[in-house]
Structures are given as structure tokens and as C-alpha cells.
Short mmCIF file of C-alpha atoms in Angstrom, two decimals:
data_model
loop_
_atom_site.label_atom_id
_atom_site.label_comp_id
_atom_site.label_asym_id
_atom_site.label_seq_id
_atom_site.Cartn_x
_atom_site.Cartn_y
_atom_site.Cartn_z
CA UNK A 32 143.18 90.14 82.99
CA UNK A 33 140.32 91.37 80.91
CA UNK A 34 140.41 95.04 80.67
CA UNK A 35 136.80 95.38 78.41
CA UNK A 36 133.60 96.89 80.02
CA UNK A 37 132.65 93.79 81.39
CA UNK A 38 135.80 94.01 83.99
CA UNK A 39 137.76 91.27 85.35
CA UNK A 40 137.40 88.00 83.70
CA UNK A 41 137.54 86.24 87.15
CA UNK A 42 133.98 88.51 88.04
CA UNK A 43 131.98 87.18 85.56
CA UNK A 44 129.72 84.35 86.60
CA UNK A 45 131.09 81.19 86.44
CA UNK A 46 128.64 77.95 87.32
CA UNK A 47 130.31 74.95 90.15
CA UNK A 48 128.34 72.39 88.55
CA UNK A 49 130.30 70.14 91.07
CA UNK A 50 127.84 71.86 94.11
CA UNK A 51 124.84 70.44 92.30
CA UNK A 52 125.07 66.65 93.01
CA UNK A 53 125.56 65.69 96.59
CA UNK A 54 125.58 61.85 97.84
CA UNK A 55 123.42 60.89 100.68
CA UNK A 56 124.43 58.17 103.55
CA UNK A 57 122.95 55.59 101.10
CA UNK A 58 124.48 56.05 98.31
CA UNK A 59 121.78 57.92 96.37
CA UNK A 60 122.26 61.14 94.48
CA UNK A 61 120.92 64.18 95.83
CA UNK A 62 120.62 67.03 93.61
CA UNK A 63 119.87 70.94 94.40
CA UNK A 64 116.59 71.04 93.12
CA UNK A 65 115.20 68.04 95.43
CA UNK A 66 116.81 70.08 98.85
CA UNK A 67 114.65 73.13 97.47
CA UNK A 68 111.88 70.90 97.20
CA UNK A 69 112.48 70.01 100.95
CA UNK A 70 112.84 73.56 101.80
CA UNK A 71 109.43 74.43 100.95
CA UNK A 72 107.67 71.85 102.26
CA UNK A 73 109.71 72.78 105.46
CA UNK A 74 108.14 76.10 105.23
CA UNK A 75 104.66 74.86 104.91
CA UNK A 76 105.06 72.70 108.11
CA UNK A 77 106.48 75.22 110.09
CA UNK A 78 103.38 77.17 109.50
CA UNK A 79 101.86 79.05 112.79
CA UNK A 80 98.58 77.22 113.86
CA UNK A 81 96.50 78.65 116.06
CA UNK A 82 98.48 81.37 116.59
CA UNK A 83 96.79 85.23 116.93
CA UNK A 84 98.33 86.87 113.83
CA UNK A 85 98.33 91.06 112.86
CA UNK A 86 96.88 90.58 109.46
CA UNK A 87 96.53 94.37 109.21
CA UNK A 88 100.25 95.34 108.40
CA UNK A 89 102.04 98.79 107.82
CA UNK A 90 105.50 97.67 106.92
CA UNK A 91 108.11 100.56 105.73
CA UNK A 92 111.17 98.91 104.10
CA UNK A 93 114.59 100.34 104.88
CA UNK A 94 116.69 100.15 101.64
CA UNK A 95 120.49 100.67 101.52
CA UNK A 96 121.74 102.78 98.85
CA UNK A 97 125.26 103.64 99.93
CA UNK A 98 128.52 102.55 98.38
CA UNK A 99 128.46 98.77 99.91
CA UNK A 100 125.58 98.29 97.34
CA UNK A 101 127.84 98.57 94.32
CA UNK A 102 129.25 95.51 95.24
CA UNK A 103 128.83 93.09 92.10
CA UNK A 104 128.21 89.62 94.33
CA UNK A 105 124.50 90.03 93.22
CA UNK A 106 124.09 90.40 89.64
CA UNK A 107 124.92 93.06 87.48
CA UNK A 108 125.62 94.57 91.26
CA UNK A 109 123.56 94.75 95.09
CA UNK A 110 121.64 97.26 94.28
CA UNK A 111 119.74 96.44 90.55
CA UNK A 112 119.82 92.80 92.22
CA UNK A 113 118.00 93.87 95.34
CA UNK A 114 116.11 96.93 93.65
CA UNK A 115 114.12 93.90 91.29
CA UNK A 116 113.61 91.17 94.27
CA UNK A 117 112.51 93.52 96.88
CA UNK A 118 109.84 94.76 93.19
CA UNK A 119 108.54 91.14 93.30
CA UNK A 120 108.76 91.10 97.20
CA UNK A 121 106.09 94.00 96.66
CA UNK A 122 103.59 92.04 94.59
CA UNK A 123 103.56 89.15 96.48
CA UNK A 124 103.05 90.92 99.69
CA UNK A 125 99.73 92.27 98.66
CA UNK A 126 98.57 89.01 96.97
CA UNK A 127 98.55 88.02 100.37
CA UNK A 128 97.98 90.95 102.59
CA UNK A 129 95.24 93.05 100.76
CA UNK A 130 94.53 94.91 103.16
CA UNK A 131 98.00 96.41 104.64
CA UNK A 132 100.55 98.93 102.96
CA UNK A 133 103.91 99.72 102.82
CA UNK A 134 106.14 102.65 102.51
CA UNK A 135 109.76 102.72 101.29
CA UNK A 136 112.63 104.38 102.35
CA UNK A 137 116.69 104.88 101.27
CA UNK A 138 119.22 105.29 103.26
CA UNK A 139 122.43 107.23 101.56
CA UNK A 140 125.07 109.92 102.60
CA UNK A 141 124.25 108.97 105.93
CA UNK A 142 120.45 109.93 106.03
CA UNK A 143 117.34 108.50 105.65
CA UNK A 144 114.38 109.89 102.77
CA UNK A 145 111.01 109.07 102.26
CA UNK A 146 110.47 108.08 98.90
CA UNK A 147 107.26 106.71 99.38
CA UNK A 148 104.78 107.31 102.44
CA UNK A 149 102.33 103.89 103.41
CA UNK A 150 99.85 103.23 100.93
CA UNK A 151 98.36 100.06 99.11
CA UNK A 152 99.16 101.49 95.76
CA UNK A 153 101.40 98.61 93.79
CA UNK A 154 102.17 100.76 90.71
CA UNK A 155 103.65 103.42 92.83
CA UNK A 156 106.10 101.67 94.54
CA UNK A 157 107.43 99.64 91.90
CA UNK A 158 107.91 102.64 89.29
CA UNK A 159 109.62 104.60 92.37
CA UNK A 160 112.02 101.27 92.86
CA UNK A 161 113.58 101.82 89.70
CA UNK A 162 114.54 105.64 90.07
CA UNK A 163 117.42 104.08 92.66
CA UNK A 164 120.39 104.06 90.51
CA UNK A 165 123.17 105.91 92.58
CA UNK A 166 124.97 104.59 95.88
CA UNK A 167 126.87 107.60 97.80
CA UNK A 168 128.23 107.99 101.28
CA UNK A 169 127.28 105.60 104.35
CA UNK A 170 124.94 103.48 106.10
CA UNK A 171 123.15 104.80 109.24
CA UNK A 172 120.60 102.29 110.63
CA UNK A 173 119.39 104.87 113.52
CA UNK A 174 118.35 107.53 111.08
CA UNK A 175 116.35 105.14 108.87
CA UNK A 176 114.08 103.73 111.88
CA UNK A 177 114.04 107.07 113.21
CA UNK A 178 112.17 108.44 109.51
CA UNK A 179 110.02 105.20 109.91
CA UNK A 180 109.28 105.48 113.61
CA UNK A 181 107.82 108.71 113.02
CA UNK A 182 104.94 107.09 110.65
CA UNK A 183 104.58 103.77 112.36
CA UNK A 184 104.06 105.31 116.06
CA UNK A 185 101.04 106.99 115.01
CA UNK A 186 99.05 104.07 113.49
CA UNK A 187 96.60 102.00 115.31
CA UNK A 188 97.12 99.34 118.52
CA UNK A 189 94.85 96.52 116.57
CA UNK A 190 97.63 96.85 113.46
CA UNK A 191 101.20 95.14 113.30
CA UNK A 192 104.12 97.68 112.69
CA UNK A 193 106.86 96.61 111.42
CA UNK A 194 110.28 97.66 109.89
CA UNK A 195 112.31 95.24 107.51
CA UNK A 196 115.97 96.69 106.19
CA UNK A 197 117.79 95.77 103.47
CA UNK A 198 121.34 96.24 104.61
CA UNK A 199 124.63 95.64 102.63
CA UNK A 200 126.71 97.89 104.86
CA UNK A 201 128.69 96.19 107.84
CA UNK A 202 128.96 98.99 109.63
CA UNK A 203 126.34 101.85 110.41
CA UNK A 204 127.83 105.61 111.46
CA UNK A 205 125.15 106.79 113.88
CA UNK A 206 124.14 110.08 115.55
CA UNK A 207 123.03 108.53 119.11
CA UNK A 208 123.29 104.98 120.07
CA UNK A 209 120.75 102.86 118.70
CA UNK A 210 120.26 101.10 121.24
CA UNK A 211 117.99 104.00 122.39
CA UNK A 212 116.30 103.87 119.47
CA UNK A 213 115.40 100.19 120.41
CA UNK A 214 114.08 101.01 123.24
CA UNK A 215 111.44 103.27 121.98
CA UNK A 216 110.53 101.47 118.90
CA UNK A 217 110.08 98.52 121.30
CA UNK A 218 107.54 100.84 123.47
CA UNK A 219 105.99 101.85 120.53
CA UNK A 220 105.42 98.01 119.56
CA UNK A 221 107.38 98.27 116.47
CA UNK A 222 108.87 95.24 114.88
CA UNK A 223 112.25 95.35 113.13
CA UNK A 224 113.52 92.52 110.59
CA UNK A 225 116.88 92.73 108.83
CA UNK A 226 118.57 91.43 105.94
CA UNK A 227 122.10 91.25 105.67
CA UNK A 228 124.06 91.27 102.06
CA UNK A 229 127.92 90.95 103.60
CA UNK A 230 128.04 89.29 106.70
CA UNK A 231 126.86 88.50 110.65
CA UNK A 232 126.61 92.17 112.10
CA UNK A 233 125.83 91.91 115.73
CA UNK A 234 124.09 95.66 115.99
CA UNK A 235 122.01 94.01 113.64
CA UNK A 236 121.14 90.62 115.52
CA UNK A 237 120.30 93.07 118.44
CA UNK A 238 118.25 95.27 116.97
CA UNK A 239 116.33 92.05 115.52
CA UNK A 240 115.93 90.31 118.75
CA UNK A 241 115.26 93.25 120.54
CA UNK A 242 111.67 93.78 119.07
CA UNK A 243 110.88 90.12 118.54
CA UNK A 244 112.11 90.55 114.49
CA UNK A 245 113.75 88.35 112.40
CA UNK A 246 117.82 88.77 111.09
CA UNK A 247 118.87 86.65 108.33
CA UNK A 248 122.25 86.99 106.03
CA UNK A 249 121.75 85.61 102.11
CA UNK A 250 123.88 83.56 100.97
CA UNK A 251 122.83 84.27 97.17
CA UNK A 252 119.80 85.96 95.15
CA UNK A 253 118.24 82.90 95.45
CA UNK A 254 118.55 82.70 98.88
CA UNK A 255 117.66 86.29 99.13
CA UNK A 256 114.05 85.80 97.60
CA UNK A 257 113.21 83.19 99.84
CA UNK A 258 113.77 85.20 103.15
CA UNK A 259 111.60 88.28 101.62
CA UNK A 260 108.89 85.33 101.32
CA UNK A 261 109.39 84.51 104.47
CA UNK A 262 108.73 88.14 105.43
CA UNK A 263 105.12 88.09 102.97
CA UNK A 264 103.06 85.66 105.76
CA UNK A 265 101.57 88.31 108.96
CA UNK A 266 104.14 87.99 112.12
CA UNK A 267 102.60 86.67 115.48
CA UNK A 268 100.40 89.41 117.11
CA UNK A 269 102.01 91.24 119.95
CA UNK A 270 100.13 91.02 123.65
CA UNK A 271 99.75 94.91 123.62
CA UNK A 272 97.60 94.75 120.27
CA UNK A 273 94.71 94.58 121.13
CA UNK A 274 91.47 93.44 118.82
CA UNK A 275 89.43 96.05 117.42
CA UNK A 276 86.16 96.49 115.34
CA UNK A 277 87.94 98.01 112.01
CA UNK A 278 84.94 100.48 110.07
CA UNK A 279 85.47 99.41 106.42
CA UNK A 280 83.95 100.61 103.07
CA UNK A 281 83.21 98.40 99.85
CA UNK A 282 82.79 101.47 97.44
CA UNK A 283 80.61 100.63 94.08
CA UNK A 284 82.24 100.66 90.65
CA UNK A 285 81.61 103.93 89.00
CA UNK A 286 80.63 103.56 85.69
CA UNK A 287 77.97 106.03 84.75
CA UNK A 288 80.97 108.13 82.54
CA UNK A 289 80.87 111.57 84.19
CA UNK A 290 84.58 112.62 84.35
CA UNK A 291 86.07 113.38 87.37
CA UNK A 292 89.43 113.59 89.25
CA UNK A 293 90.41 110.70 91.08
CA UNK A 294 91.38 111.67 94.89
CA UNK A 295 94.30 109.19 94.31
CA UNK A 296 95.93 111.49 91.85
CA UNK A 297 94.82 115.09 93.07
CA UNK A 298 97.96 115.34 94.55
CA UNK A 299 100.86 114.55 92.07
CA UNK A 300 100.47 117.34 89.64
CA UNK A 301 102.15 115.91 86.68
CA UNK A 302 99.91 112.95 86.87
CA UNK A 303 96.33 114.53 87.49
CA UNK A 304 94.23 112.52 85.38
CA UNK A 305 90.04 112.46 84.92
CA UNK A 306 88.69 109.50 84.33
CA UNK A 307 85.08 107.88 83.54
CA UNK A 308 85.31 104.76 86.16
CA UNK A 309 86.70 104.57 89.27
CA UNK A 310 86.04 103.40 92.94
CA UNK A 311 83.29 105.81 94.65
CA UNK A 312 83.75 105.95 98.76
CA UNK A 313 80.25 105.13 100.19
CA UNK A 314 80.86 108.30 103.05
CA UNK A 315 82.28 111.09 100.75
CA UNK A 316 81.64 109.88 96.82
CA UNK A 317 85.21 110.71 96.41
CA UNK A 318 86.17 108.78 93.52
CA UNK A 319 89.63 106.48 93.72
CA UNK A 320 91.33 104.77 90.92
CA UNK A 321 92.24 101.15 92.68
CA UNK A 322 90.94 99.96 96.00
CA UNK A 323 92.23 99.04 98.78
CA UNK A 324 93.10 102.65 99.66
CA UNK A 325 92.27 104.55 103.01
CA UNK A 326 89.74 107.50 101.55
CA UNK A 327 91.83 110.91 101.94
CA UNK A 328 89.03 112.92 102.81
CA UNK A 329 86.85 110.77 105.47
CA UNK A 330 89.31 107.90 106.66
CA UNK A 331 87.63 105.15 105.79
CA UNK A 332 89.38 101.98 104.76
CA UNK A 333 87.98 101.01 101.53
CA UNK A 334 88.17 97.60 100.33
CA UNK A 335 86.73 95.02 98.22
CA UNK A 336 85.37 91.48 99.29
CA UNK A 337 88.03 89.71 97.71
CA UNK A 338 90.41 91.28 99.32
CA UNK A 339 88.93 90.26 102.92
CA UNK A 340 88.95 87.01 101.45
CA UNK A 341 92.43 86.80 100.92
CA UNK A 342 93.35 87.59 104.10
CA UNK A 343 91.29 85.34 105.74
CA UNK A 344 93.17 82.20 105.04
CA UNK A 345 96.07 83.66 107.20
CA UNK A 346 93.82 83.46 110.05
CA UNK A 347 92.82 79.45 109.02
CA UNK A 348 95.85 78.26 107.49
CA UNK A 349 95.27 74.60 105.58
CA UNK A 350 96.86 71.54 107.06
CA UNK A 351 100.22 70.44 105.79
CA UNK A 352 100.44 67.37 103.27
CA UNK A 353 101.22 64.05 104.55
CA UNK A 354 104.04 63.11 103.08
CA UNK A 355 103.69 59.21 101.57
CA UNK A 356 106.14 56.82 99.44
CA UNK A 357 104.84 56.25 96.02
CA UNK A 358 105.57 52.75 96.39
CA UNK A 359 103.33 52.25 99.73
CA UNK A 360 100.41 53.82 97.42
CA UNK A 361 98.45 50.47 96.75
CA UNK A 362 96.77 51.67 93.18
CA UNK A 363 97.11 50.54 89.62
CA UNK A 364 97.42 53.99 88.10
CA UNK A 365 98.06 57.11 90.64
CA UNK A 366 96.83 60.35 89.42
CA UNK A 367 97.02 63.63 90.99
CA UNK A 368 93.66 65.13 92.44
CA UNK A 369 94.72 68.85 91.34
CA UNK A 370 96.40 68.24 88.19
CA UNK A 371 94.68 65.01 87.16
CA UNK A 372 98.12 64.18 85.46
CA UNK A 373 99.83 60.53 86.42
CA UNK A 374 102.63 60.90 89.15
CA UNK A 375 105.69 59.63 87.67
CA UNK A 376 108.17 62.04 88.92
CA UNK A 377 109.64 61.52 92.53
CA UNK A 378 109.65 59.39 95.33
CA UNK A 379 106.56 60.88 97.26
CA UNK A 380 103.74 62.11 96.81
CA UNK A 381 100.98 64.28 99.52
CA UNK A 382 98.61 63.25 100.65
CA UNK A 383 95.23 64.78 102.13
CA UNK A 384 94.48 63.80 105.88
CA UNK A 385 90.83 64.99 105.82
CA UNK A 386 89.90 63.94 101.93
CA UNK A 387 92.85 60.94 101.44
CA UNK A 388 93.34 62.48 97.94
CA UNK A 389 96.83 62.44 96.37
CA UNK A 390 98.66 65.37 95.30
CA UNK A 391 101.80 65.79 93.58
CA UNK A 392 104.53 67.94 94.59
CA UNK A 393 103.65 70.90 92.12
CA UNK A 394 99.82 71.03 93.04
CA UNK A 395 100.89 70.98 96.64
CA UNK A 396 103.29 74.23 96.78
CA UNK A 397 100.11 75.67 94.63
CA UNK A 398 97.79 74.56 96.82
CA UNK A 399 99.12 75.86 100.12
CA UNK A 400 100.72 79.42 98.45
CA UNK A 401 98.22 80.49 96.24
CA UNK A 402 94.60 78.18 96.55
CA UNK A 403 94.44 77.80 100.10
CA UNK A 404 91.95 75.10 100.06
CA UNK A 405 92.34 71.27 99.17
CA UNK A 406 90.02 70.48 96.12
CA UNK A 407 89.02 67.36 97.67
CA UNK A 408 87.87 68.70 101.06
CA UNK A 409 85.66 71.34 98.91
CA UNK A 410 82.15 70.59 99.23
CA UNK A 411 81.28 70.84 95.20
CA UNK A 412 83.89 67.98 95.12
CA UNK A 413 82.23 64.99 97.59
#
């Protein structure tokens, strides 16, 4: 036994260098990193097609800080581990949804706070992230969707509503069943996914299949990254929404230097700032610091045309790669069509159907999670 400030000597991390190399039914060598390649290309494939998706998301995430996340499974312990993931979770989501928002909320001593309502502001959410240091009391799973309910009921048919928890807990001390609860959040058209730190919890699974949600259990940080990923692409539209004309504003770049308050900051009184530049509403003139944003005095959704852009691909989603051999590739030198770099590394490469250009494995995970487009197919490029 160890008694310093770094605890037992059998909690440190430790590496099984042994669960690296696995051996296939032919003999070959199989390492970790080539099943993670497989995983994402699974991923791409199992990409909806053709499928009506709510691109316009208001997602509140349901964190758990009770005593369960001091646990020190995750690195340094659950809740720094889950606190920094769920901080990149955060950017990623609005690289690809521009247009939605989230809100965040804990759950500890058996309660559920607000610590931040919907909005699209990044900064925001990621500074409030890191003022979750302390774990007390218990996990109740009715009172968070209860807090969140209250938001997500009132905002409109044409958007997707959703609820994704972060639970270490294996148990959840209630005031009422949940399972009323489900019922109304499932009237109401409100999705919920969970995440599970510890183990199977069949409330859980219930409340996940009961709205048409997902429920997953990690099996390590790693792991745990690639189901908030999962949770980053819009969910299947419900039959109840409905489509909808959406009125949206693309406010001008102020830039003339008359100071002014920002409307993003008029109410946070330790933060009131004037600035020279700024986003000005086309309605009101009210002047925001980042867009998107939903204008606080008139409503409107303001937005820029990139961001519309970005969404957009969700809606057209690019054709998997063909995966192809090297050694059925009948060329004297095989170069990649993104990269232009020779393809040495590997046993396949992707190909193309509409162009026939070769990719390697790197351009290909670019391609389809942050380009959206094949080079070769682009018009500029024929």
C-alpha cells in the first residue's frame, strides 16, 4: 500500500499492453487502432439516407454531480473526466448544428438546477462547465427532466427536443414514479438519451426506449467520446413535427465604432461590456456580440449564411466510400485525391463511386466529418 496523495498504488493507471494485439481467423495481427479504424467507417455507413431529420435542435444536458461521480474509473475521477468530454461534446455540436442550442443542467442533493438556460452561446457553457467541482447527495432522474421539461414543452412543433443525461448513479431516489414523467415528455414529443458511467440500469433503458432515445453504458473515456459523437448528428424527425417556414435574420457587421451595449450581455451585470462591433438585428438594431442568437427583444432567429450552410449537409449527407484492396488498384503509383500523398499505409483504400478517385483512410474520416463534399465530384475539379 501506498499511503501518498496519489492513493493506492493499485489505482493508478496501469496499461494491458496484452489487449492491444488480437489474432484474426487467419493468422494476421489485429491491433486496436485498425478496429477503431473499422468503427468509424461503420459509423459513416450507418448514416441515415433519406431520412426527414430535426436539424433545428434544443438539447438540455442532464449532468450528474452526486457522490457516484467521485468515482476515480475516469481519470483524475467521473466528474473532471466527464466535465472536459461533455466541453468538447459542446464544440462539436455546434460545428455541426449552427443553428440549435443547448442548456445545461446538474443534478445533486437530490434536485435538479439550471445552470445554464438554451442558448447558442459556446463561451458560456464551457466557462460554466468548469465551476462543477463538488459531488453531494443523490441522483434523481425525475427531477432533472422535470427542470428540462419545463423549457423544452414550450418550444416549437417544427424543432427536435431532446434530453441527453449523463448518469453515473445506479440508482435514482424519486418524488413520483417516472414513469409518469415518461408519459408526458412523450406527449410533449420530447426525446430522452442516456449515458451510463456504472452499469445496465433498466429505469434507464425504459426511459430511453420510451421516447424513441438512445441508452448506451461506456466502457472507458474513449468509449465515452464516441457515444457523445454519436449524439452531435440531428435524430430522425418525429411524425408530430411538422415542417414550418422558420423567419430568420442575417444581421450586418457593425463596424461604424459608436459604442454600445451588446443585448447579449445587458443582463449579467458583472460582465456588461460596450463595444465598437457587433452583430446589428435587421428588426430592432439591437446589437449582439456572436450570432447565431435568437434577438431578446423581437424574436428573431439571427444567423449567418455559413451557418445555414453547415446544416445543410445533414439534410444531403455524402455517399459512403467504397471500400477497395490496394492490391486490386491496377496503377503504377497510387496517390490520394485529398492529400495528394502516396498510399503506403494499409490494406485499403476508398474509393469514390461518382468521381472513381482514391482516398486514403485519413482524407476519408475528413471528408465525411468535417468537408462534406468529395473533391473530385466538385465541379472546379472535372
Amino acid at each position: 500500500m501506498d499511503d501518498d496523495a496519489d492513493g493506492y498504488r493499485w489505482e493508478g493507471n496501469y496499461e494491458k499492453s496484452w489487449e492491444l494485439i488480437k489474432e484474426t481467423d487467419t493468422g494476421l495481427i489485429d491491433t486496436a487502432k485498425e478496429q477503431q479504424k473499422r468503427e468509424k467507417r461503420r459509423l459513416i455507413q450507418q448514416r441515415l439516407k433519406n431520412v426527414k431529420l430535426g436539424v433545428m435542435r434544443y438539447v438540455y444536458l442532464i449532468i450528474d454531480q452526486t457522490k457516484s461521480m467521485e468515482d476515480n474509473d475516469l481519470k483524475p475521477n467521473r466528474l473532471i473526466c466527464v466535465r472536459k468530454l461533455i466541453q468538447q461534446f459542446i464544440l462539436e455540436f455546434y460545428d455541426q448544428n449552427p443553428i440549435s442550442q443547448i442548456g445545461i443542467i446538474v443534478i445533486k442533493n437530490g434536485t435538479g438546477k439550471r445552470i445554464s438556460d438554451l442558448s447558442s452561446n459556446i463561451n458560456k457553457h464551457v466557462e460554466l462547465l468548469d465551476t462543477l467541482t463538488e459531488c453531494e447527495g443523490h441522483f434523481s432522474l425525475y427531477n432533472g427532466l422535470e427542470l428540462a421539461s419545463q423549457k423544452l414543452s414550450g418550444m416549437p412543433s417544427y424543432a427536435s427536443r431532446e434530453i441527453l443525461v449523463c448518469a453515473g448513479a445506479l440508482t435514482s431516489v424519486d418524488p413520483k414514479p417516472v414513469d409518469d414523467m415518461l408519459t408526458s415528455l412523450s406527449e410533449n414529443n420530447i426525446r430522452i438519451s442516456i449515458i451510463g458511467l456504472s452499469a445496465s440500469v433498466q429505469l434507464f433503458a425504459r426511459a430511453a426506449n420510451n421516447t424513441q432515445g438512445k441508452y448506451n453504458v461506456m466502457l472507458d473515456e474513449a468509449h465515452l467520446l464516441e457515444i457523445l459523437r454519436i449524439h452531435c448528428s440531428p435524430p430522425p424527425a418525429t411524425p408530430s413535427m411538422k415542417p414550418s417556414l422558420v423567419k430568420m435574420g442575417f444581421p450586418p457587421h457593425a463596424t461604424d465604432g459608436t459604442v454600445s451595449l451588446c443585448q447579449c450581455h445587458v443582463d449579467e451585470k458583472s460582465k456588461c461590456k460596450f463595444t465598437q462591433q457587433g452583430f446589428s438585428c435587421p428588426t430592432c438594431a439591437s446589437k449582439y456580440c456572436e450570432v447565431p442568437v435568437e434577438c431578446k427583444v423581437c424574436t428573431l432567429t439571427l444567423v449567418c449564411a455559413p451557418h445555414l450552410a453547415r446544416s445543410h449537409h445533414h439534410l444531403f449527407p455524402l455517399d459512403a466510400f467504397t471500400e477497395v484492396r490496394m492490391d486490386d488498384v491496377i496503377v503504377d503509383v497510387l496517390k490520394c485525391n485529398g492529400c495528394d500523398e502516396v498510399i503506403t499505409d494499409g490494406s485499403f483504400v476508398y474509393q469514390c463511386e461518382e468521381c472513381k478517385e482514391y482516398y486514403c483512410y485519413t482524407c476519408d474520416i475528413y471528408i465525411h466529418d468535417m468537408l462534406h463534399h468529395c473533391p473530385g465530384c466538385l465541379p472546379s475539379s472535372r
